[in-house]
Coordinates of C-alpha atoms and ligand atoms in Angstrom, one line a residue:
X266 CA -25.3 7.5 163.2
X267 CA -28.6 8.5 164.4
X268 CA -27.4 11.0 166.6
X269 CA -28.0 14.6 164.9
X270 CA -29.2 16.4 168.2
X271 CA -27.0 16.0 170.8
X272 CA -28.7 15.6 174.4
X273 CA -26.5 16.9 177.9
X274 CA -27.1 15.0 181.3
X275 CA -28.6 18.2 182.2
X276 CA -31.2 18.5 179.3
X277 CA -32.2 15.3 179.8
X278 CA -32.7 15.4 183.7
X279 CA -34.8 19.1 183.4
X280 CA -36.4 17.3 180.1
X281 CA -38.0 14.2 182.6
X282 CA -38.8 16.6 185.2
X283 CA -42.0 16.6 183.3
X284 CA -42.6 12.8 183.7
X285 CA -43.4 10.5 186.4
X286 CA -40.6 8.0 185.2
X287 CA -38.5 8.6 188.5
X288 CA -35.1 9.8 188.4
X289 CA -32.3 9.0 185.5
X290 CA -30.2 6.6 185.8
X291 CA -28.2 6.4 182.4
X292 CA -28.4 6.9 178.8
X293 CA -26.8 6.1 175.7
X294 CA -26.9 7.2 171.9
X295 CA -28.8 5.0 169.2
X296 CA -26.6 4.4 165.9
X297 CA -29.1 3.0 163.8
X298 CA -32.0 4.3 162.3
X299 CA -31.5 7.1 159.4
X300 CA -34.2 9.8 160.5
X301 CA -34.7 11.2 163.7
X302 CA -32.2 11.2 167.0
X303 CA -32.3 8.7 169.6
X304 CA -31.6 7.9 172.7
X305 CA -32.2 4.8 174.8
X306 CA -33.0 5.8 178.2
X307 CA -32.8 4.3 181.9
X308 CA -34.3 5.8 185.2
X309 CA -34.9 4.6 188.4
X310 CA -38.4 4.7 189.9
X311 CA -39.0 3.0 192.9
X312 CA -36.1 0.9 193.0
X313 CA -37.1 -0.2 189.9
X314 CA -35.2 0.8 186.8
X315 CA -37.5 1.5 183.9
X316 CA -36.5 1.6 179.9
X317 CA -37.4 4.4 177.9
X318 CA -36.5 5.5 174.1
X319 CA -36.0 9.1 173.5
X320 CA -36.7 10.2 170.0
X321 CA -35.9 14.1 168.8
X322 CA -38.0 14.8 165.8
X323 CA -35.6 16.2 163.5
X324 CA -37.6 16.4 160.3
X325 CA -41.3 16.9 161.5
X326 CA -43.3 19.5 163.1
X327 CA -45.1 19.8 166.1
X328 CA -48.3 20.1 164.5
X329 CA -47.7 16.6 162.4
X330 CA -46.6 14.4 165.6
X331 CA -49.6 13.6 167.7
X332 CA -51.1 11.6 164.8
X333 CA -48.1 9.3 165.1
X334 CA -48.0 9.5 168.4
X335 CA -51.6 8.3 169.0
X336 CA -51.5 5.5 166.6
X337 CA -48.7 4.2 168.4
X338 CA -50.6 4.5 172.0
X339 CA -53.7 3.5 170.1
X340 CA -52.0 0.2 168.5
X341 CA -50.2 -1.2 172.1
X342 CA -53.5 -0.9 173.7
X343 CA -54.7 -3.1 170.9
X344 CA -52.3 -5.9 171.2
X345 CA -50.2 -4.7 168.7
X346 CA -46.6 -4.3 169.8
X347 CA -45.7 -0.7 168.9
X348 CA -43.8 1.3 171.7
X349 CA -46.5 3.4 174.0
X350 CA -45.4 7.0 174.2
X351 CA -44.9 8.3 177.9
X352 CA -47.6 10.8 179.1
X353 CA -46.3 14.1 180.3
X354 CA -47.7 15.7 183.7
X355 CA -50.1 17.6 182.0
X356 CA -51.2 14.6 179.8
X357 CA -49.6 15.0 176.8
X358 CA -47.2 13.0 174.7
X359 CA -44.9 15.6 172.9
X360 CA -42.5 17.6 174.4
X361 CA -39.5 20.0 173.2
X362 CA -35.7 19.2 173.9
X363 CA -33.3 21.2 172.4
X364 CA -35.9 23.2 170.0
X365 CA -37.0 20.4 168.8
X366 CA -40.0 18.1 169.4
X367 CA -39.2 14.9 171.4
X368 CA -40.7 12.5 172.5
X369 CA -40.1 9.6 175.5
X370 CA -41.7 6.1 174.7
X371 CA -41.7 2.5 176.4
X372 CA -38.3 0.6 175.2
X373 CA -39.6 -2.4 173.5
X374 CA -37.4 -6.0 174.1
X375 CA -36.0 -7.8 171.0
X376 CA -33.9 -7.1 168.2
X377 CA -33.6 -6.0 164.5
X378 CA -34.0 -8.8 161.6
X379 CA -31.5 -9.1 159.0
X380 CA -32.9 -12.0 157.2
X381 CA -35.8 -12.9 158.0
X382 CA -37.0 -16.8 158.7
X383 CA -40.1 -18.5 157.1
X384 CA -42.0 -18.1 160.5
X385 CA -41.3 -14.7 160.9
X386 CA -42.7 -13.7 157.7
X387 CA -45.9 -15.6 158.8
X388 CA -45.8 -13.8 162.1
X389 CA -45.3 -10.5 160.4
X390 CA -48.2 -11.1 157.5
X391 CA -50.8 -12.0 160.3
X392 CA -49.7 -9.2 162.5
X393 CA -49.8 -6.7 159.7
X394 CA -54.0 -7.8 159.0
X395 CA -53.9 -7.0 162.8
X396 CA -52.7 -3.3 162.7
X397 CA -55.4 -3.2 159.6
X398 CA -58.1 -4.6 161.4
X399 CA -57.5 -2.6 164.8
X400 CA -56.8 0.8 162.5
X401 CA -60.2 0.8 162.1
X402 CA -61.0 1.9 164.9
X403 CA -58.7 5.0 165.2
X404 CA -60.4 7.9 164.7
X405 CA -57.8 10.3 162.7
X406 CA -57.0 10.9 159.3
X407 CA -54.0 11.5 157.3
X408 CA -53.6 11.6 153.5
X409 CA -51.2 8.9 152.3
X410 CA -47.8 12.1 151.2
X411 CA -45.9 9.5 149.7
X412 CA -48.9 8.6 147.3
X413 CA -48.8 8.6 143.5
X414 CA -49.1 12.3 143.6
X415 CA -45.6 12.5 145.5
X416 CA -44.0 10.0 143.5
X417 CA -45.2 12.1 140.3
X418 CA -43.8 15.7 141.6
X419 CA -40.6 13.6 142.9
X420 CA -39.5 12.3 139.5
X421 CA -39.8 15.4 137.9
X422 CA -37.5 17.0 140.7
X423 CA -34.9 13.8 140.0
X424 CA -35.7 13.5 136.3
X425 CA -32.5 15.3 135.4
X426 CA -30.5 13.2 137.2
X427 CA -31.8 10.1 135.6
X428 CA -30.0 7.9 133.1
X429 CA -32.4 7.1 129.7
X430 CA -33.3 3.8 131.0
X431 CA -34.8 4.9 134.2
X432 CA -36.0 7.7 133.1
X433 CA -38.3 5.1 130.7
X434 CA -39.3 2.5 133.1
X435 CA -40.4 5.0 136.0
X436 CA -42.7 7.0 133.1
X437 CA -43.8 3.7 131.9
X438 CA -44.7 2.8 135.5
X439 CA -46.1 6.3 136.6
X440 CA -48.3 5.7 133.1
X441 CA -49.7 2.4 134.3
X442 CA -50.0 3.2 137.9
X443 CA -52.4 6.5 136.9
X444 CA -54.8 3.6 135.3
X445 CA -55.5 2.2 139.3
X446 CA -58.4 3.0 141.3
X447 CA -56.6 2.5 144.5
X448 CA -59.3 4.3 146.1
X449 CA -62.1 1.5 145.7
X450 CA -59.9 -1.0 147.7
X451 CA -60.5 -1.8 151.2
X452 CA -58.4 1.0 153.0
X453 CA -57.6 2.5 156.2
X454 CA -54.8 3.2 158.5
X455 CA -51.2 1.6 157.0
X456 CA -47.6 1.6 158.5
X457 CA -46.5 2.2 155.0
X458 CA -42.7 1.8 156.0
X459 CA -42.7 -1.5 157.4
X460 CA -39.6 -2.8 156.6
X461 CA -37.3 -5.8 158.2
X462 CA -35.6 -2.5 160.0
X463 CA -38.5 -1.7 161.3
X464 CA -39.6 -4.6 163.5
X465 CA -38.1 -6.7 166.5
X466 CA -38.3 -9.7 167.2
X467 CA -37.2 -12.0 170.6
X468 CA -36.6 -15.4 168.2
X469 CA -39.6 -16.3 166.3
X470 CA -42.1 -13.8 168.4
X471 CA -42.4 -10.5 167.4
X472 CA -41.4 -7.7 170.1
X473 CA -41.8 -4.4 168.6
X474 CA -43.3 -2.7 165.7
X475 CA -41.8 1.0 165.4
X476 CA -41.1 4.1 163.2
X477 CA -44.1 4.6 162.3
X478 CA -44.0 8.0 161.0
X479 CA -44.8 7.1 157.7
X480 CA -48.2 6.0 159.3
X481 CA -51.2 7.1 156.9
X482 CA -54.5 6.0 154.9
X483 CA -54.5 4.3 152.3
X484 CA -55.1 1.0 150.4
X485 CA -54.3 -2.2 153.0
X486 CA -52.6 -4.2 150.0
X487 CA -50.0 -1.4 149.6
X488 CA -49.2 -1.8 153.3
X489 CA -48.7 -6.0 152.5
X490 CA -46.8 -5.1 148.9
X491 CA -44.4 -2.7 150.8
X492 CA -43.6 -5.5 153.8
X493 CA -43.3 -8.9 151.2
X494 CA -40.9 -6.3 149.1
X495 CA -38.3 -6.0 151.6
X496 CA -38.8 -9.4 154.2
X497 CA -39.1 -11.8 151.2
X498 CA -36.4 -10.0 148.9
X499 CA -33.6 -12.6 148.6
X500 CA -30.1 -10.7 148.0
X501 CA -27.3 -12.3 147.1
X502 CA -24.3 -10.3 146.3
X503 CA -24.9 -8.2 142.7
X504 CA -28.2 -6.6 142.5
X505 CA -28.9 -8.9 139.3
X506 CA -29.1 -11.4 141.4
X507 CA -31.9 -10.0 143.3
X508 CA -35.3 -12.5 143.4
X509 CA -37.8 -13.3 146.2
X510 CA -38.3 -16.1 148.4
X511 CA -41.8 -18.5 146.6
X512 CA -42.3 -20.2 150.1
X513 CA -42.0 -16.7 152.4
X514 CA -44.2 -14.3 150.3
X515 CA -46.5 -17.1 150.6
X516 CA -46.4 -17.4 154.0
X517 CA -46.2 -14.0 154.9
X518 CA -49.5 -13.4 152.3
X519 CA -51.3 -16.6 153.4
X520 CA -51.1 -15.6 157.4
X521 CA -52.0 -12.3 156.1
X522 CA -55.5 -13.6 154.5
X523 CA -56.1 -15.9 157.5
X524 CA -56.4 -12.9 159.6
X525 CA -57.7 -10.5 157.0
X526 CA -59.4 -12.2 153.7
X527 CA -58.2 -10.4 150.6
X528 CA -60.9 -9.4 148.3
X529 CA -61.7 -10.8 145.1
X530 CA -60.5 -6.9 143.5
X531 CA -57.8 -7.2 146.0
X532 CA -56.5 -10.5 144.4
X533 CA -56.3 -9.3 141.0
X534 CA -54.4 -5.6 142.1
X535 CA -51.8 -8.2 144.0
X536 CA -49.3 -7.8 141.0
X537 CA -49.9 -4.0 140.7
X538 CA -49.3 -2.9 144.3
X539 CA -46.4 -5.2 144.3
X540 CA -44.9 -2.4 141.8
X541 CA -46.6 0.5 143.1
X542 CA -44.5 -0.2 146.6
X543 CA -41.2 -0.9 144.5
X544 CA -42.0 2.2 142.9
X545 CA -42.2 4.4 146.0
X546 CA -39.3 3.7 147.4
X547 CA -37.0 3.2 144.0
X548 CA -38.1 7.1 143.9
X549 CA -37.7 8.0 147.4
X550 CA -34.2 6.4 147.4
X551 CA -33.1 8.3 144.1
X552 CA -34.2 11.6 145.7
X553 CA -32.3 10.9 148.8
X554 CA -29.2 10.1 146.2
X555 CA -29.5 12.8 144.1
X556 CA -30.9 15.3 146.2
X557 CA -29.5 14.6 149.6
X558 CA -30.8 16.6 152.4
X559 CA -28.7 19.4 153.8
X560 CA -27.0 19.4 157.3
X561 CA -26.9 16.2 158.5
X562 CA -25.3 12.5 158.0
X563 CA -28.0 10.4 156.0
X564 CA -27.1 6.6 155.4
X565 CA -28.3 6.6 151.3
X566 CA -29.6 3.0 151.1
X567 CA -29.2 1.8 146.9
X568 CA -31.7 2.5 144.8
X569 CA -30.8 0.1 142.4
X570 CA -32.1 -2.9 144.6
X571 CA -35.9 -1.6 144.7
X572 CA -34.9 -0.9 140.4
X573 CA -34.3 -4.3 140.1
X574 CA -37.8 -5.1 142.6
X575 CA -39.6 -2.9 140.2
X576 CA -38.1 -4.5 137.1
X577 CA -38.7 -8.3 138.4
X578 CA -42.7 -7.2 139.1
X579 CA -43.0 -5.6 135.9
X580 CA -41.9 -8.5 134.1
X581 CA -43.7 -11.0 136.2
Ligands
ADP861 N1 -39.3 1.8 171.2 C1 -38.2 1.2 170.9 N2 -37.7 0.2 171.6 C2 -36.5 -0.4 171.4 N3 -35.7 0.0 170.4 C3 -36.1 1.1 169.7 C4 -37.3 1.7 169.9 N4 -37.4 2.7 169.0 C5 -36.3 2.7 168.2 N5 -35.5 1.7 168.7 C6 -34.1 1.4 168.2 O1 -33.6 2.6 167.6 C7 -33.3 2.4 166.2 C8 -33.6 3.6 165.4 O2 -35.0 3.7 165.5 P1 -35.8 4.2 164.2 O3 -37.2 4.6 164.6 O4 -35.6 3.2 163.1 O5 -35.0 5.5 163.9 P2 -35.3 6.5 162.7 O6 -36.5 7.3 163.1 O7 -34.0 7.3 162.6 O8 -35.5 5.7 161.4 C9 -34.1 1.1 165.8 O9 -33.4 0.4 164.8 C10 -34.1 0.4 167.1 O10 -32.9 -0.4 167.2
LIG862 N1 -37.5 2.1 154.6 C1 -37.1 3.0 153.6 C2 -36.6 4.3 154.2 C3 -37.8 5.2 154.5 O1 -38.2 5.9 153.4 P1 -37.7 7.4 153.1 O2 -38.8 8.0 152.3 O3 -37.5 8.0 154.5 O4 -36.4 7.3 152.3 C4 -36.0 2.5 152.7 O5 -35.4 1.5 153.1 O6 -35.8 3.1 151.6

């Protein structure tokens, strides 16, 4: 339930006051999605009804949002679909509701992707190369937080937690991780979170990239190791029985170099990043677990299925 920040007919109507959407119509809770609250939106404008989504910030600040918020407007006016926040009257795109930022963006069409097809792996690998390419163009920076540094300082707040066995194969993989210059690979601005929740699709044509406030630079190949981890993950049943899809990680990585070429140093760090993703969110998902965060409802997603990603890369 994605609902933490509950919005009144009232707020809402002095909240678009600010907008040139026209007048509300309706609007209705979003249940999915783990982070922020959200609302989808109608107004009418005229005699038109338009389709907004509402987003309350309920874990970032105001002074972190208009990065995200750019590279989202930045990204749909490069043919990329993420959602294009709303202006405001006096031209900006962040607002406060309820004490909290808030945003309003453009509702995007499509739906959420359970299990991904063959296609839509291709469509998301060439897409992906897309967001790189465009990126680099966008003029602002922000320092990858959920880097190697994070996943060091995270472990050690978890560490106690940890059984032996994990306890070894994260230090193992922190260990061999340190050995990477991920700095001398092509790099720029990354989703970094883009998982099969993350993206909609009408059929086979993708409609929507969103959340992207995980958005940062870094390493392009991360970016691809983080999306084949989750779209070509195969899981059937027990977590053992984990393993990933030959034929979509090589569509999804084949459409991937069509648009972008990998580089030769690129090629060879394939394996690596592969682990480095499984890594990042094994951690983030044990922290979450173990160290839940006060106040509110958070879906905890397993840990053990990006253990067992981790495991199968290392032994690869
Ligand atoms: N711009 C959008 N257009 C259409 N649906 C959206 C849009 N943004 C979010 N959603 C819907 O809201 C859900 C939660 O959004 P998400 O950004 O994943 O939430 P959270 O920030 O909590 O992770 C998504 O699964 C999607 O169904
Ligand atoms: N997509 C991730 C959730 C986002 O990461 P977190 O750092 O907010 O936990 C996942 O499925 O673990």
């Amino acid at each position: 339930m994605s609902v933490y920040t509950v919005v009144e007919q009232s707020d809402l109507v002095e909240f678009l006051q600010d907008y040139s959407v026209g007048e509300l119509a309706d609007f209705q809770g979003i249940s999915a999605g783990i982070e922020n609250t959200n609302y989808f939106v109608n107004t009418l404008q005229d005699g038109q009804t338009r389709q907004f989504v509402l987003t309350i910030f309920e874990h970032h600040s105001f002074a972190e949002l208009p990065y995200f918020l750019n590279i989202m407007a930045f990204m749909a006016e490069h043919e990329i679909p993420t959602a294009h926040p709303i202006k405001t009257l006096s031209n900006g795109y962040l607002k406060e509701l309820k004490a909290k930022p808030a945003a309003l963006v453009e509702r995007l069409k499509g739906g959420g992707v359970d299990h991904p097809n063959d296609i839509q792996c291709s469509v998301m690998g060439e897409y992906l190369a897309r967001f790189h390419q465009a990126g680099q163009d966008f003029s602002d920076f922000r320092p990858n937080d959920r880097g190697l540094d994070w996943m060091v300082s995270t472990y050690q707040l978890i560490q106690q937690y940890l059984p032996s066995d994990e306890q070894a194969m994260i230090e193992a993989e922190l260990a061999y991780q340190a050995q990477i210059d991920w700095a001398h690979l092509p790099s720029g601005v990354i989703h970094a979170d883009l998982f099969c929740d993350n993206a909609l699709f009408s059929g086979n044509q993708l409609s929507g990239i969103i959340d992207l406030y995980y958005a940062c630079n870094a390493a392009f190949l991360y970016d691809l190791a983080v999306m084949v981890n989750d779209w070509c993950r195969i899981n059937e049943g027990d977590v053992e029985n984990i393993h990933f899809d030959a034929t979509k990680v090589e569509q999804m990585v084949h459409a991937y170099r069509q648009q972008r070429p990998l580089s030769e140093e690129e090629e060879q760090a394939w394996p690596a990043a592969l682990r480095l993703a499984a890594l990042r969110f094994f951690l983030s998902r044990l922290k979450d677990k173990h160290m839940p965060r006060e106040g509110e409802m958070t879906q905890i997603k397993d840990p053990n299925v990006f253990k067992q990603v981790l495991r199968i890369h290392r032994q690869a």
